[in-house]
Amino acid sequence: NAGVTQTPKFRVLKTGQSMTLLCAQDMNHEYMYWYRQDPGMGLRLIHYSVGEGTTAKGEVPDGYNVSRLKKQNFLLGLESAAPSQTSVYFCASRETANYGYTFGSGTRLTVV
Amino acid sequence: AQKITQTQPGMFVQEKEAVTLDCTYDTSDPSYGLFWYKQPSSGEMIFLIYQGSYDQQNATEGRYSLNFQKARKSANLVISASQLGDSAMYFCAMRESDSWGKLQFGAGTQVVVTP
């Protein structure tokens, strides 16, 4: 089925470890976004991309890096995980001419 | 500054009753879009309804309608004839025209539908 796939779905990290979250979409969408969701705060934008090879910072970019080497993939990296990065991470994509967004199912990350 | 405000952290509603979820927004952009999403306990984000700032009529999608009051910068979601499956977190979000499609979300409202 077409859509946005996030891997992994769950992960527990120790403080200081690194990891990469993968977001893959098969809809040829130009725009992709990474959000984090914390209780009482809704979703906040971490980084986004408006096309292959381009990325930009969102509202809460500190501690994260991203890459979009291929149009279909948007990677979110944590170089040195901190407990404050415990959250649920959502990826979304959007076609430029359409108002709709497609969200992935989320990645629940716990940093201990 | 918070651009989307949802003042109701949680609410209970009886099955078959209507419920209104409040959302106010702040923007100086004349062209913007407003969205409502539903997040059930399973965690996925489900799109419900969209309202463009230039749309003349309030948006409706089945049992969902959006009460759009542009001058008051209000975009309340109305769910008619609530069902047990409507129990979820509901988010209001806004996209401004010069924002590269970035969505700004409110904190959400938790709705519990009781029999």
PDB file of N, CA and C in Angstrom, chain B residues 19-95:
ATOM      1  N   VAL B  19     -20.533  17.383  19.987  1.00  0.00           N
ATOM      2  CA  VAL B  19     -19.468  17.981  20.792  1.00  0.00           C
ATOM      3  C   VAL B  19     -18.719  18.996  19.934  1.00  0.00           C
ATOM      4  N   THR B  20     -18.339  20.090  20.562  1.00  0.00           N
ATOM      5  CA  THR B  20     -17.575  21.138  19.867  1.00  0.00           C
ATOM      6  C   THR B  20     -16.201  21.256  20.508  1.00  0.00           C
ATOM      7  N   LEU B  21     -15.188  21.147  19.680  1.00  0.00           N
ATOM      8  CA  LEU B  21     -13.806  21.295  20.136  1.00  0.00           C
ATOM      9  C   LEU B  21     -13.291  22.648  19.669  1.00  0.00           C
ATOM     10  N   ASP B  22     -12.760  23.420  20.612  1.00  0.00           N
ATOM     11  CA  ASP B  22     -12.361  24.785  20.312  1.00  0.00           C
ATOM     12  C   ASP B  22     -10.947  24.860  19.746  1.00  0.00           C
ATOM     13  N   CYS B  23     -10.767  25.788  18.832  1.00  0.00           N
ATOM     14  CA  CYS B  23      -9.450  26.054  18.271  1.00  0.00           C
ATOM     15  C   CYS B  23      -9.400  27.521  17.861  1.00  0.00           C
ATOM     16  N   THR B  24      -8.439  28.236  18.395  1.00  0.00           N
ATOM     17  CA  THR B  24      -8.187  29.593  17.911  1.00  0.00           C
ATOM     18  C   THR B  24      -6.768  29.652  17.362  1.00  0.00           C
ATOM     19  N   TYR B  25      -6.556  30.547  16.438  1.00  0.00           N
ATOM     20  CA  TYR B  25      -5.259  30.618  15.770  1.00  0.00           C
ATOM     21  C   TYR B  25      -4.833  32.072  15.637  1.00  0.00           C
ATOM     22  N   ASP B  26      -3.562  32.235  15.360  1.00  0.00           N
ATOM     23  CA  ASP B  26      -3.013  33.572  15.244  1.00  0.00           C
ATOM     24  C   ASP B  26      -2.126  33.615  14.007  1.00  0.00           C
ATOM     25  N   THR B  27      -2.468  34.465  13.075  1.00  0.00           N
ATOM     26  CA  THR B  27      -1.653  34.654  11.890  1.00  0.00           C
ATOM     27  C   THR B  27      -1.974  35.995  11.266  1.00  0.00           C
ATOM     28  N   SER B  28      -0.993  36.558  10.594  1.00  0.00           N
ATOM     29  CA  SER B  28      -1.210  37.781   9.828  1.00  0.00           C
ATOM     30  C   SER B  28      -1.209  37.479   8.322  1.00  0.00           C
ATOM     31  N   ASP B  29      -1.027  36.227   7.991  1.00  0.00           N
ATOM     32  CA  ASP B  29      -1.038  35.789   6.600  1.00  0.00           C
ATOM     33  C   ASP B  29      -2.486  35.702   6.118  1.00  0.00           C
ATOM     34  N   PRO B  30      -2.834  36.354   5.018  1.00  0.00           N
ATOM     35  CA  PRO B  30      -4.220  36.274   4.548  1.00  0.00           C
ATOM     36  C   PRO B  30      -4.577  34.914   3.937  1.00  0.00           C
ATOM     37  N   SER B  31      -3.565  34.141   3.573  1.00  0.00           N
ATOM     38  CA  SER B  31      -3.814  32.846   2.956  1.00  0.00           C
ATOM     39  C   SER B  31      -3.256  31.752   3.851  1.00  0.00           C
ATOM     40  N   TYR B  32      -4.131  30.942   4.380  1.00  0.00           N
ATOM     41  CA  TYR B  32      -3.713  29.886   5.294  1.00  0.00           C
ATOM     42  C   TYR B  32      -4.723  28.750   5.244  1.00  0.00           C
ATOM     43  N   GLY B  33      -4.335  27.632   5.799  1.00  0.00           N
ATOM     44  CA  GLY B  33      -5.224  26.479   5.855  1.00  0.00           C
ATOM     45  C   GLY B  33      -5.307  25.941   7.266  1.00  0.00           C
ATOM     46  N   LEU B  34      -6.448  25.443   7.610  1.00  0.00           N
ATOM     47  CA  LEU B  34      -6.679  24.904   8.943  1.00  0.00           C
ATOM     48  C   LEU B  34      -7.084  23.437   8.830  1.00  0.00           C
ATOM     49  N   PHE B  35      -6.524  22.628   9.684  1.00  0.00           N
ATOM     50  CA  PHE B  35      -6.726  21.186   9.641  1.00  0.00           C
ATOM     51  C   PHE B  35      -7.160  20.685  11.011  1.00  0.00           C
ATOM     52  N   TRP B  36      -7.908  19.609  11.005  1.00  0.00           N
ATOM     53  CA  TRP B  36      -8.178  18.847  12.214  1.00  0.00           C
ATOM     54  C   TRP B  36      -7.762  17.401  11.971  1.00  0.00           C
ATOM     55  N   TYR B  37      -7.051  16.874  12.985  1.00  0.00           N
ATOM     56  CA  TYR B  37      -6.623  15.487  12.951  1.00  0.00           C
ATOM     57  C   TYR B  37      -7.133  14.770  14.194  1.00  0.00           C
ATOM     58  N   LYS B  38      -7.364  13.480  14.014  1.00  0.00           N
ATOM     59  CA  LYS B  38      -7.765  12.608  15.115  1.00  0.00           C
ATOM     60  C   LYS B  38      -6.642  11.626  15.392  1.00  0.00           C
ATOM     61  N   GLN B  39      -6.325  11.441  16.663  1.00  0.00           N
ATOM     62  CA  GLN B  39      -5.310  10.458  17.028  1.00  0.00           C
ATOM     63  C   GLN B  39      -5.910   9.485  18.049  1.00  0.00           C
ATOM     64  N   PRO B  40      -6.324   8.310  17.605  1.00  0.00           N
ATOM     65  CA  PRO B  40      -6.845   7.317  18.557  1.00  0.00           C
ATOM     66  C   PRO B  40      -5.716   6.750  19.406  1.00  0.00           C
ATOM     67  N   SER B  41      -6.070   5.894  20.319  1.00  0.00           N
ATOM     68  CA  SER B  41      -5.071   5.340  21.242  1.00  0.00           C
ATOM     69  C   SER B  41      -4.019   4.516  20.512  1.00  0.00           C
ATOM     70  N   SER B  42      -4.319   4.061  19.328  1.00  0.00           N
ATOM     71  CA  SER B  42      -3.344   3.308  18.530  1.00  0.00           C
ATOM     72  C   SER B  42      -2.225   4.206  17.994  1.00  0.00           C
ATOM     73  N   GLY B  43      -2.425   5.512  18.013  1.00  0.00           N
ATOM     74  CA  GLY B  43      -1.344   6.447  17.729  1.00  0.00           C
ATOM     75  C   GLY B  43      -1.290   7.073  16.364  1.00  0.00           C
ATOM     76  N   GLU B  44      -1.992   6.543  15.380  1.00  0.00           N
ATOM     77  CA  GLU B  44      -1.861   7.134  14.045  1.00  0.00           C
ATOM     78  C   GLU B  44      -2.584   8.472  13.951  1.00  0.00           C
ATOM     79  N   MET B  45      -2.161   9.295  13.032  1.00  0.00           N
ATOM     80  CA  MET B  45      -2.761  10.599  12.781  1.00  0.00           C
ATOM     81  C   MET B  45      -3.737  10.449  11.623  1.00  0.00           C
ATOM     82  N   ILE B  46      -5.002  10.746  11.896  1.00  0.00           N
ATOM     83  CA  ILE B  46      -6.054  10.588  10.901  1.00  0.00           C
ATOM     84  C   ILE B  46      -6.591  11.965  10.526  1.00  0.00           C
ATOM     85  N   PHE B  47      -6.496  12.314   9.261  1.00  0.00           N
ATOM     86  CA  PHE B  47      -7.014  13.597   8.788  1.00  0.00           C
ATOM     87  C   PHE B  47      -8.542  13.585   8.823  1.00  0.00           C
ATOM     88  N   LEU B  48      -9.120  14.665   9.345  1.00  0.00           N
ATOM     89  CA  LEU B  48     -10.569  14.763   9.428  1.00  0.00           C
ATOM     90  C   LEU B  48     -11.155  15.770   8.456  1.00  0.00           C
ATOM     91  N   ILE B  49     -10.611  17.005   8.478  1.00  0.00           N
ATOM     92  CA  ILE B  49     -11.279  18.070   7.752  1.00  0.00           C
ATOM     93  C   ILE B  49     -10.319  19.219   7.521  1.00  0.00           C
ATOM     94  N   TYR B  50     -10.547  19.953   6.432  1.00  0.00           N
ATOM     95  CA  TYR B  50      -9.694  21.076   6.049  1.00  0.00           C
ATOM     96  C   TYR B  50     -10.553  22.289   5.708  1.00  0.00           C
ATOM     97  N   GLN B  51     -10.043  23.464   6.105  1.00  0.00           N
ATOM     98  CA  GLN B  51     -10.700  24.720   5.766  1.00  0.00           C
ATOM     99  C   GLN B  51      -9.651  25.701   5.258  1.00  0.00           C
ATOM    100  N   GLY B  52      -9.840  26.192   4.059  1.00  0.00           N
ATOM    101  CA  GLY B  52      -8.962  27.222   3.535  1.00  0.00           C
ATOM    102  C   GLY B  52      -9.453  28.595   3.945  1.00  0.00           C
ATOM    103  N   SER B  53      -8.547  29.538   4.097  1.00  0.00           N
ATOM    104  CA  SER B  53      -8.936  30.858   4.592  1.00  0.00           C
ATOM    105  C   SER B  53      -9.840  31.597   3.624  1.00  0.00           C
ATOM    106  N   TYR B  54      -9.795  31.241   2.347  1.00  0.00           N
ATOM    107  CA  TYR B  54     -10.638  31.911   1.373  1.00  0.00           C
ATOM    108  C   TYR B  54     -11.915  31.139   1.046  1.00  0.00           C
ATOM    109  N   ASP B  55     -12.061  29.991   1.685  1.00  0.00           N
ATOM    110  CA  ASP B  55     -13.281  29.205   1.425  1.00  0.00           C
ATOM    111  C   ASP B  55     -14.498  29.961   1.953  1.00  0.00           C
ATOM    112  N   GLN B  56     -15.502  30.041   1.122  1.00  0.00           N
ATOM    113  CA  GLN B  56     -16.692  30.818   1.490  1.00  0.00           C
ATOM    114  C   GLN B  56     -17.589  30.061   2.458  1.00  0.00           C
ATOM    115  N   GLN B  57     -17.573  28.751   2.342  1.00  0.00           N
ATOM    116  CA  GLN B  57     -18.462  27.957   3.192  1.00  0.00           C
ATOM    117  C   GLN B  57     -17.667  27.161   4.211  1.00  0.00           C
ATOM    118  N   ASN B  58     -18.303  26.868   5.317  1.00  0.00           N
ATOM    119  CA  ASN B  58     -17.680  26.013   6.317  1.00  0.00           C
ATOM    120  C   ASN B  58     -17.532  24.599   5.777  1.00  0.00           C
ATOM    121  N   ALA B  59     -16.398  23.999   6.057  1.00  0.00           N
ATOM    122  CA  ALA B  59     -16.139  22.649   5.571  1.00  0.00           C
ATOM    123  C   ALA B  59     -16.958  21.621   6.343  1.00  0.00           C
ATOM    124  N   THR B  60     -17.377  20.597   5.637  1.00  0.00           N
ATOM    125  CA  THR B  60     -18.076  19.473   6.268  1.00  0.00           C
ATOM    126  C   THR B  60     -17.561  18.174   5.659  1.00  0.00           C
ATOM    127  N   GLU B  61     -17.466  17.149   6.511  1.00  0.00           N
ATOM    128  CA  GLU B  61     -17.067  15.814   6.069  1.00  0.00           C
ATOM    129  C   GLU B  61     -17.825  14.820   6.930  1.00  0.00           C
ATOM    130  N   GLY B  62     -18.933  14.349   6.415  1.00  0.00           N
ATOM    131  CA  GLY B  62     -19.730  13.385   7.180  1.00  0.00           C
ATOM    132  C   GLY B  62     -20.222  13.989   8.479  1.00  0.00           C
ATOM    133  N   ARG B  63     -19.853  13.372   9.600  1.00  0.00           N
ATOM    134  CA  ARG B  63     -20.294  13.871  10.907  1.00  0.00           C
ATOM    135  C   ARG B  63     -19.433  15.016  11.434  1.00  0.00           C
ATOM    136  N   TYR B  64     -18.408  15.378  10.670  1.00  0.00           N
ATOM    137  CA  TYR B  64     -17.519  16.449  11.100  1.00  0.00           C
ATOM    138  C   TYR B  64     -17.837  17.734  10.341  1.00  0.00           C
ATOM    139  N   SER B  65     -17.878  18.817  11.063  1.00  0.00           N
ATOM    140  CA  SER B  65     -18.013  20.119  10.420  1.00  0.00           C
ATOM    141  C   SER B  65     -17.101  21.102  11.135  1.00  0.00           C
ATOM    142  N   LEU B  66     -16.698  22.097  10.393  1.00  0.00           N
ATOM    143  CA  LEU B  66     -15.789  23.089  10.941  1.00  0.00           C
ATOM    144  C   LEU B  66     -16.527  24.417  11.008  1.00  0.00           C
ATOM    145  N   ASN B  67     -16.625  24.957  12.190  1.00  0.00           N
ATOM    146  CA  ASN B  67     -17.261  26.256  12.401  1.00  0.00           C
ATOM    147  C   ASN B  67     -16.175  27.327  12.293  1.00  0.00           C
ATOM    148  N   PHE B  68     -16.044  27.885  11.095  1.00  0.00           N
ATOM    149  CA  PHE B  68     -14.968  28.811  10.773  1.00  0.00           C
ATOM    150  C   PHE B  68     -15.456  30.241  10.945  1.00  0.00           C
ATOM    151  N   GLN B  69     -14.868  30.936  11.907  1.00  0.00           N
ATOM    152  CA  GLN B  69     -15.195  32.340  12.132  1.00  0.00           C
ATOM    153  C   GLN B  69     -13.910  33.136  11.946  1.00  0.00           C
ATOM    154  N   LYS B  70     -13.741  33.627  10.735  1.00  0.00           N
ATOM    155  CA  LYS B  70     -12.475  34.212  10.331  1.00  0.00           C
ATOM    156  C   LYS B  70     -12.120  35.449  11.136  1.00  0.00           C
ATOM    157  N   ALA B  71     -13.083  36.303  11.386  1.00  0.00           N
ATOM    158  CA  ALA B  71     -12.806  37.548  12.101  1.00  0.00           C
ATOM    159  C   ALA B  71     -12.368  37.262  13.541  1.00  0.00           C
ATOM    160  N   ARG B  72     -12.877  36.196  14.102  1.00  0.00           N
ATOM    161  CA  ARG B  72     -12.516  35.828  15.467  1.00  0.00           C
ATOM    162  C   ARG B  72     -11.310  34.900  15.493  1.00  0.00           C
ATOM    163  N   LYS B  73     -10.818  34.498  14.307  1.00  0.00           N
ATOM    164  CA  LYS B  73      -9.698  33.563  14.189  1.00  0.00           C
ATOM    165  C   LYS B  73     -10.010  32.293  14.984  1.00  0.00           C
ATOM    166  N   SER B  74     -11.146  31.747  14.660  1.00  0.00           N
ATOM    167  CA  SER B  74     -11.623  30.558  15.354  1.00  0.00           C
ATOM    168  C   SER B  74     -11.987  29.483  14.329  1.00  0.00           C
ATOM    169  N   ALA B  75     -11.659  28.236  14.645  1.00  0.00           N
ATOM    170  CA  ALA B  75     -11.930  27.123  13.722  1.00  0.00           C
ATOM    171  C   ALA B  75     -12.330  25.910  14.543  1.00  0.00           C
ATOM    172  N   ASN B  76     -13.507  25.948  15.094  1.00  0.00           N
ATOM    173  CA  ASN B  76     -13.957  24.888  15.992  1.00  0.00           C
ATOM    174  C   ASN B  76     -14.459  23.680  15.216  1.00  0.00           C
ATOM    175  N   LEU B  77     -14.132  22.512  15.725  1.00  0.00           N
ATOM    176  CA  LEU B  77     -14.599  21.257  15.119  1.00  0.00           C
ATOM    177  C   LEU B  77     -15.865  20.806  15.835  1.00  0.00           C
ATOM    178  N   VAL B  78     -16.877  20.494  15.065  1.00  0.00           N
ATOM    179  CA  VAL B  78     -18.116  19.961  15.609  1.00  0.00           C
ATOM    180  C   VAL B  78     -18.263  18.518  15.156  1.00  0.00           C
ATOM    181  N   ILE B  79     -18.421  17.631  16.125  1.00  0.00           N
ATOM    182  CA  ILE B  79     -18.688  16.227  15.824  1.00  0.00           C
ATOM    183  C   ILE B  79     -20.140  15.967  16.195  1.00  0.00           C
ATOM    184  N   SER B  80     -20.920  15.594  15.234  1.00  0.00           N
ATOM    185  CA  SER B  80     -22.332  15.340  15.519  1.00  0.00           C
ATOM    186  C   SER B  80     -22.523  13.856  15.845  1.00  0.00           C
ATOM    187  N   ALA B  81     -23.540  13.557  16.620  1.00  0.00           N
ATOM    188  CA  ALA B  81     -23.909  12.175  16.935  1.00  0.00           C
ATOM    189  C   ALA B  81     -22.688  11.339  17.318  1.00  0.00           C
ATOM    190  N   SER B  82     -22.057  11.698  18.427  1.00  0.00           N
ATOM    191  CA  SER B  82     -20.810  11.047  18.844  1.00  0.00           C
ATOM    192  C   SER B  82     -20.974   9.544  18.971  1.00  0.00           C
ATOM    193  N   GLN B  83     -19.894   8.858  18.612  1.00  0.00           N
ATOM    194  CA  GLN B  83     -19.846   7.406  18.728  1.00  0.00           C
ATOM    195  C   GLN B  83     -18.692   7.022  19.633  1.00  0.00           C
ATOM    196  N   LEU B  84     -18.754   5.816  20.184  1.00  0.00           N
ATOM    197  CA  LEU B  84     -17.690   5.363  21.085  1.00  0.00           C
ATOM    198  C   LEU B  84     -16.333   5.418  20.385  1.00  0.00           C
ATOM    199  N   GLY B  85     -16.324   5.166  19.094  1.00  0.00           N
ATOM    200  CA  GLY B  85     -15.080   5.198  18.331  1.00  0.00           C
ATOM    201  C   GLY B  85     -14.515   6.589  18.130  1.00  0.00           C
ATOM    202  N   ASP B  86     -15.242   7.608  18.550  1.00  0.00           N
ATOM    203  CA  ASP B  86     -14.733   8.977  18.450  1.00  0.00           C
ATOM    204  C   ASP B  86     -13.808   9.314  19.613  1.00  0.00           C
ATOM    205  N   SER B  87     -13.731   8.447  20.602  1.00  0.00           N
ATOM    206  CA  SER B  87     -12.821   8.678  21.722  1.00  0.00           C
ATOM    207  C   SER B  87     -11.392   8.707  21.206  1.00  0.00           C
ATOM    208  N   ALA B  88     -10.731   9.839  21.390  1.00  0.00           N
ATOM    209  CA  ALA B  88      -9.398  10.032  20.812  1.00  0.00           C
ATOM    210  C   ALA B  88      -8.884  11.400  21.232  1.00  0.00           C
ATOM    211  N   MET B  89      -7.636  11.660  20.838  1.00  0.00           N
ATOM    212  CA  MET B  89      -7.067  13.005  20.952  1.00  0.00           C
ATOM    213  C   MET B  89      -7.321  13.710  19.622  1.00  0.00           C
ATOM    214  N   TYR B  90      -7.701  14.981  19.693  1.00  0.00           N
ATOM    215  CA  TYR B  90      -7.976  15.747  18.487  1.00  0.00           C
ATOM    216  C   TYR B  90      -7.054  16.961  18.437  1.00  0.00           C
ATOM    217  N   PHE B  91      -6.417  17.127  17.280  1.00  0.00           N
ATOM    218  CA  PHE B  91      -5.485  18.228  17.101  1.00  0.00           C
ATOM    219  C   PHE B  91      -5.968  19.181  16.018  1.00  0.00           C
ATOM    220  N   CYS B  92      -5.843  20.454  16.316  1.00  0.00           N
ATOM    221  CA  CYS B  92      -6.050  21.511  15.329  1.00  0.00           C
ATOM    222  C   CYS B  92      -4.671  21.928  14.823  1.00  0.00           C
ATOM    223  N   ALA B  93      -4.564  22.228  13.546  1.00  0.00           N
ATOM    224  CA  ALA B  93      -3.276  22.616  12.978  1.00  0.00           C
ATOM    225  C   ALA B  93      -3.488  23.673  11.902  1.00  0.00           C
ATOM    226  N   MET B  94      -2.457  24.466  11.677  1.00  0.00           N
ATOM    227  CA  MET B  94      -2.523  25.535  10.685  1.00  0.00           C
ATOM    228  C   MET B  94      -1.292  25.505   9.788  1.00  0.00           C
ATOM    229  N   ARG B  95      -1.516  25.813   8.535  1.00  0.00           N
ATOM    230  CA  ARG B  95      -0.419  25.991   7.593  1.00  0.00           C
ATOM    231  C   ARG B  95      -0.542  27.382   6.990  1.00  0.00           C
TER     232      ARG B  95
END
